[in-house]
PDB file of C-alpha atoms in Angstrom:
ATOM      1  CA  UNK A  32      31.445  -0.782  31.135  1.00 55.00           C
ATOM      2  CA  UNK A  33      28.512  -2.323  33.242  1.00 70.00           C
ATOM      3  CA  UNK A  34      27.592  -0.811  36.417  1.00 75.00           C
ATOM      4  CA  UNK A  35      28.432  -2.793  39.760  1.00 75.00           C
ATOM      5  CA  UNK A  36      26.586  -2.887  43.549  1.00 68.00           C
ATOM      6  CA  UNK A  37      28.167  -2.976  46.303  1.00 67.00           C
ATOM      7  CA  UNK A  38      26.683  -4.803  49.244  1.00 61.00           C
ATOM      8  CA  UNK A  39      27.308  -3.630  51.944  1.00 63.00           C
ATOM      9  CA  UNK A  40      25.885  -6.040  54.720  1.00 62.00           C
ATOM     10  CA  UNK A  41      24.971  -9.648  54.243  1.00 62.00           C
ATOM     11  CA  UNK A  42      20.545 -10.127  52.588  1.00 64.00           C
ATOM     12  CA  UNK A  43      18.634 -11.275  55.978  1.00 68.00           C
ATOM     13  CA  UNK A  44      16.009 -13.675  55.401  1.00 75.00           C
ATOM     14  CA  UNK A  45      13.108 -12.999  56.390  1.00 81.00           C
ATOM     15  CA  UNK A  46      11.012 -14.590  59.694  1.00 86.00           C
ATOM     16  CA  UNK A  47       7.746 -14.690  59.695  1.00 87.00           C
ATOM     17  CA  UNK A  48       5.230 -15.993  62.164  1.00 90.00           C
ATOM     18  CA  UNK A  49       2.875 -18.633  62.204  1.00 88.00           C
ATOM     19  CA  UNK A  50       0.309 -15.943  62.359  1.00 90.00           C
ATOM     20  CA  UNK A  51       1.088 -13.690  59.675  1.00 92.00           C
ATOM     21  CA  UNK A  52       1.800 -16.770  57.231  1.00 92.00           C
ATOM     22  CA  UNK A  53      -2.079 -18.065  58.378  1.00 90.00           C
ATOM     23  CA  UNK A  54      -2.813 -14.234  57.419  1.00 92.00           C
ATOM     24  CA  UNK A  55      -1.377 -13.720  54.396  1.00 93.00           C
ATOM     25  CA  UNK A  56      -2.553 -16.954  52.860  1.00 92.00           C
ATOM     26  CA  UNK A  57      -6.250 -15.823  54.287  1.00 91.00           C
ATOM     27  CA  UNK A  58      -5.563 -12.196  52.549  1.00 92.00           C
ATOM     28  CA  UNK A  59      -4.289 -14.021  49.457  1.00 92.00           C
ATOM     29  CA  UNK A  60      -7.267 -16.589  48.948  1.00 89.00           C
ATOM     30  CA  UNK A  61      -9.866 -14.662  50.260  1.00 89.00           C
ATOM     31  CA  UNK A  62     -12.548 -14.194  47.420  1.00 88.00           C
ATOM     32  CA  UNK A  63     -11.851 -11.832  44.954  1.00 90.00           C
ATOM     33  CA  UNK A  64      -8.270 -11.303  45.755  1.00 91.00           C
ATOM     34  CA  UNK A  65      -5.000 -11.771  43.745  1.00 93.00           C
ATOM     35  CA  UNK A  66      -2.157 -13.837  44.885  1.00 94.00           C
ATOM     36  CA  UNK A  67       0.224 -11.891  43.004  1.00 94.00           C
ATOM     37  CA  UNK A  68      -1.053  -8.405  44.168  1.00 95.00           C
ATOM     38  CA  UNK A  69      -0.736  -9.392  48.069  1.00 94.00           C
ATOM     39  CA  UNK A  70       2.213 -10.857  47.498  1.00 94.00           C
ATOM     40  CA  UNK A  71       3.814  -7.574  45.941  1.00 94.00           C
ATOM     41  CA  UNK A  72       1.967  -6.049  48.891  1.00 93.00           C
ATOM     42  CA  UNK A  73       3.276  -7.951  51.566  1.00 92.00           C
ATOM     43  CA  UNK A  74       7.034  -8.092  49.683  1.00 90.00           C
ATOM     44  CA  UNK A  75       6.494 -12.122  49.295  1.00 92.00           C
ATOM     45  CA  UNK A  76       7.083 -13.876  46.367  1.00 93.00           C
ATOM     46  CA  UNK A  77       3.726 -15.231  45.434  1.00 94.00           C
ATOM     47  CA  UNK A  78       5.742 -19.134  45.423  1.00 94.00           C
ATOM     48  CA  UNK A  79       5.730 -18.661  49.099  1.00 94.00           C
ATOM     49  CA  UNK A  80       2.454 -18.177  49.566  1.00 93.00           C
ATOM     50  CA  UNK A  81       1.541 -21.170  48.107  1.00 93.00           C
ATOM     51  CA  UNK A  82       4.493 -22.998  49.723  1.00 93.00           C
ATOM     52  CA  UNK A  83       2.644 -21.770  53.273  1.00 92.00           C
ATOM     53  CA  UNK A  84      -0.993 -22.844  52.060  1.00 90.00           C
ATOM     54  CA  UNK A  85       0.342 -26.297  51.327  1.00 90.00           C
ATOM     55  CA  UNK A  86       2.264 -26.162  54.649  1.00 87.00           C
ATOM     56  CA  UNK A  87      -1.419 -25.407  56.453  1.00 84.00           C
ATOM     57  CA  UNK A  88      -3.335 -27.721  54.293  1.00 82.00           C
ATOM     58  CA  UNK A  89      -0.917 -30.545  55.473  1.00 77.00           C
ATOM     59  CA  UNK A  90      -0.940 -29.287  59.227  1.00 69.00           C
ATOM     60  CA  UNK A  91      -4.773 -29.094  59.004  1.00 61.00           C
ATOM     61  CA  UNK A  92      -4.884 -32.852  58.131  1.00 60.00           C
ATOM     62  CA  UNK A  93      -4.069 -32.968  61.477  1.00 62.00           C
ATOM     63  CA  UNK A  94      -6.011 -30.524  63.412  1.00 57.00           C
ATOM     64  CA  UNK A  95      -8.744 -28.469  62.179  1.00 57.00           C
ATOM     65  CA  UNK A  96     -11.265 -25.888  63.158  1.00 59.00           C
ATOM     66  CA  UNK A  97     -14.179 -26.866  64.468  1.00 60.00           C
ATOM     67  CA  UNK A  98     -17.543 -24.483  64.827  1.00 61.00           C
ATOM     68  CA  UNK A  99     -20.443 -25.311  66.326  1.00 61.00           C
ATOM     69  CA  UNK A 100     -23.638 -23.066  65.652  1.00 61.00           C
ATOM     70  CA  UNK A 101     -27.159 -24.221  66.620  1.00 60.00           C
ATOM     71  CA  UNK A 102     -29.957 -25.104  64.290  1.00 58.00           C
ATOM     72  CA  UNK A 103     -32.117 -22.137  63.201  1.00 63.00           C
ATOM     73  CA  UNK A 104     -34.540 -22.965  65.940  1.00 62.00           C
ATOM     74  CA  UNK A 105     -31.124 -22.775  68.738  1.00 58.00           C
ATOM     75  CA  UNK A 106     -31.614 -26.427  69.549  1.00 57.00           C
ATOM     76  CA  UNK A 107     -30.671 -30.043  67.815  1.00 51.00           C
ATOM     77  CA  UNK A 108     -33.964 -32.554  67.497  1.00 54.00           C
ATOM     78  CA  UNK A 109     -33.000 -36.421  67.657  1.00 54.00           C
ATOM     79  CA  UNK A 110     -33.268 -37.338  64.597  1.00 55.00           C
ATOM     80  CA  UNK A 111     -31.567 -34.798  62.977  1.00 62.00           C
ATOM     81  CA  UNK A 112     -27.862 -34.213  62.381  1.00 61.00           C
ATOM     82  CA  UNK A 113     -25.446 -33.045  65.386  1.00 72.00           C
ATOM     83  CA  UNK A 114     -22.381 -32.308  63.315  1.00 77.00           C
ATOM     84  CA  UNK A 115     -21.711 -31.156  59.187  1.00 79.00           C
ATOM     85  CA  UNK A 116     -19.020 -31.783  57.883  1.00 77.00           C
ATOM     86  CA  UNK A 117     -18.138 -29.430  54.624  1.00 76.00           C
ATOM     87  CA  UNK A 118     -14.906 -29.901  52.555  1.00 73.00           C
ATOM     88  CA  UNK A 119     -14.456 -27.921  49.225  1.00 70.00           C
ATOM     89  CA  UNK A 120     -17.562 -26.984  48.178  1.00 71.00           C
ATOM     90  CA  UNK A 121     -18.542 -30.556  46.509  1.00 75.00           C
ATOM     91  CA  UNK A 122     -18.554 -32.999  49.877  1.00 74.00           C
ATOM     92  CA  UNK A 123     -20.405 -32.345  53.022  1.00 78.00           C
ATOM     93  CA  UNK A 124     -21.223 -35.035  55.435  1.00 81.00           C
ATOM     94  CA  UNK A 125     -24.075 -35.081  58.012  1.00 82.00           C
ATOM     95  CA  UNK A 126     -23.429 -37.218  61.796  1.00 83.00           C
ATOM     96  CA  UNK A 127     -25.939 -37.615  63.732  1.00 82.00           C
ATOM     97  CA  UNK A 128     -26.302 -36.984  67.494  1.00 78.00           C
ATOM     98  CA  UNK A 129     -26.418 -40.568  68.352  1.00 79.00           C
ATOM     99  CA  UNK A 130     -23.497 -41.998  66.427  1.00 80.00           C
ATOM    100  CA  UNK A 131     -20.512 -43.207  68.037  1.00 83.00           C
ATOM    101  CA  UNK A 132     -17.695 -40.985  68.407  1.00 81.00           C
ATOM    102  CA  UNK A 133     -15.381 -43.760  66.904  1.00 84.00           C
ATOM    103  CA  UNK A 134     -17.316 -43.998  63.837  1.00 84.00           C
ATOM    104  CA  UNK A 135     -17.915 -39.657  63.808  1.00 82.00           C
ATOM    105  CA  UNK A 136     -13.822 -39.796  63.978  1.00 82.00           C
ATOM    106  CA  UNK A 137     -13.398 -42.691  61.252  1.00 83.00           C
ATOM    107  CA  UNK A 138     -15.305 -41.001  59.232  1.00 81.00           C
ATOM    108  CA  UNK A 139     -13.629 -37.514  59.292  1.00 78.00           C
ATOM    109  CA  UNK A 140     -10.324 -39.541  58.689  1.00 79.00           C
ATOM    110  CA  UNK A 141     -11.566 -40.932  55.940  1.00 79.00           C
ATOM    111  CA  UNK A 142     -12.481 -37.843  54.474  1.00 76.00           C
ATOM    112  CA  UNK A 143      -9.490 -35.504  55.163  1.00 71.00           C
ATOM    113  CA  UNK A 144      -6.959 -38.165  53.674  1.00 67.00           C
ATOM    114  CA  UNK A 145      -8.543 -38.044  49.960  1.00 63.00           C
TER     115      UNK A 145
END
C-alpha cells in the first residue's frame, strides 16, 4: 500500500513584484552566477526566470535605461560623439551632438527591433 497526503488548504500561487522579478533575473544573470542555483535559492523554478527575462527584454523594447557619464575630460567636444549606444557586446553605435533627435530616435528603433 502507497502512502497518501493530505492537503489540507488549497497551494497559493505565488505574487511577486515587479521589483523582485527585475532582481532575481539581475541575481540570476549576473556574471558568474547559476540560474539553477538562484532559482533553488529564491524557491523559483529556473523556467520562470527566464519567462521574466523575456518579459523585461520585451518591456525594454519599449523603454530603456539611459546613463549619461561625461567624457574622461567631464566635457563633450563638437565633433565628438554625445550619445553610445551598446547592445550585446557585438553592436555599439556612436550619435553625435549635432544630429537630429529624429534621426538619434530612428536609429535606436532600428536597432532595438533586430
Amino acid at each position: 500500500m502507497s502512502g497518501v497526503e493530505i492537503l489540507s488548504s488549497p497551494e497559493r500561487r505565488r505574487r511577486w513584484s515587479g521589483e523582485q522579478r527585475r532582481s532575481i533575473v539581475a541575481e540570476a544573470f549576473a556574471p558568474g552566477a547559476s540560474v539553477c542555483e538562484v532559482a533553488r535559492r529564491r524557491e523559483v523554478v529556473p523556467g520562470q526566470i527566464y519567462r521574466w527575462r523575456h518579459e523585461l527584454r520585451s518591456a525594454a523594447a519599449k523603454f530603456s535605461e539611459v546613463v549619461v557619464a561625461p567624457g574622461p575630460d567631464g566635457r563633450t567636444v563638437a565633433g565628438t560623439p554625445a550619445l553610445t549606444i551598446e547592445l550585446g557586446r557585438d553592436i555599439r553605435v556612436r550619435i553625435a551632438a549635432t544630429a537630429p533627435k529624429e534621426l538619434a530616435s530612428a536609429i535606436i528603433k532600428a536597432l532595438v527591433t533586430r
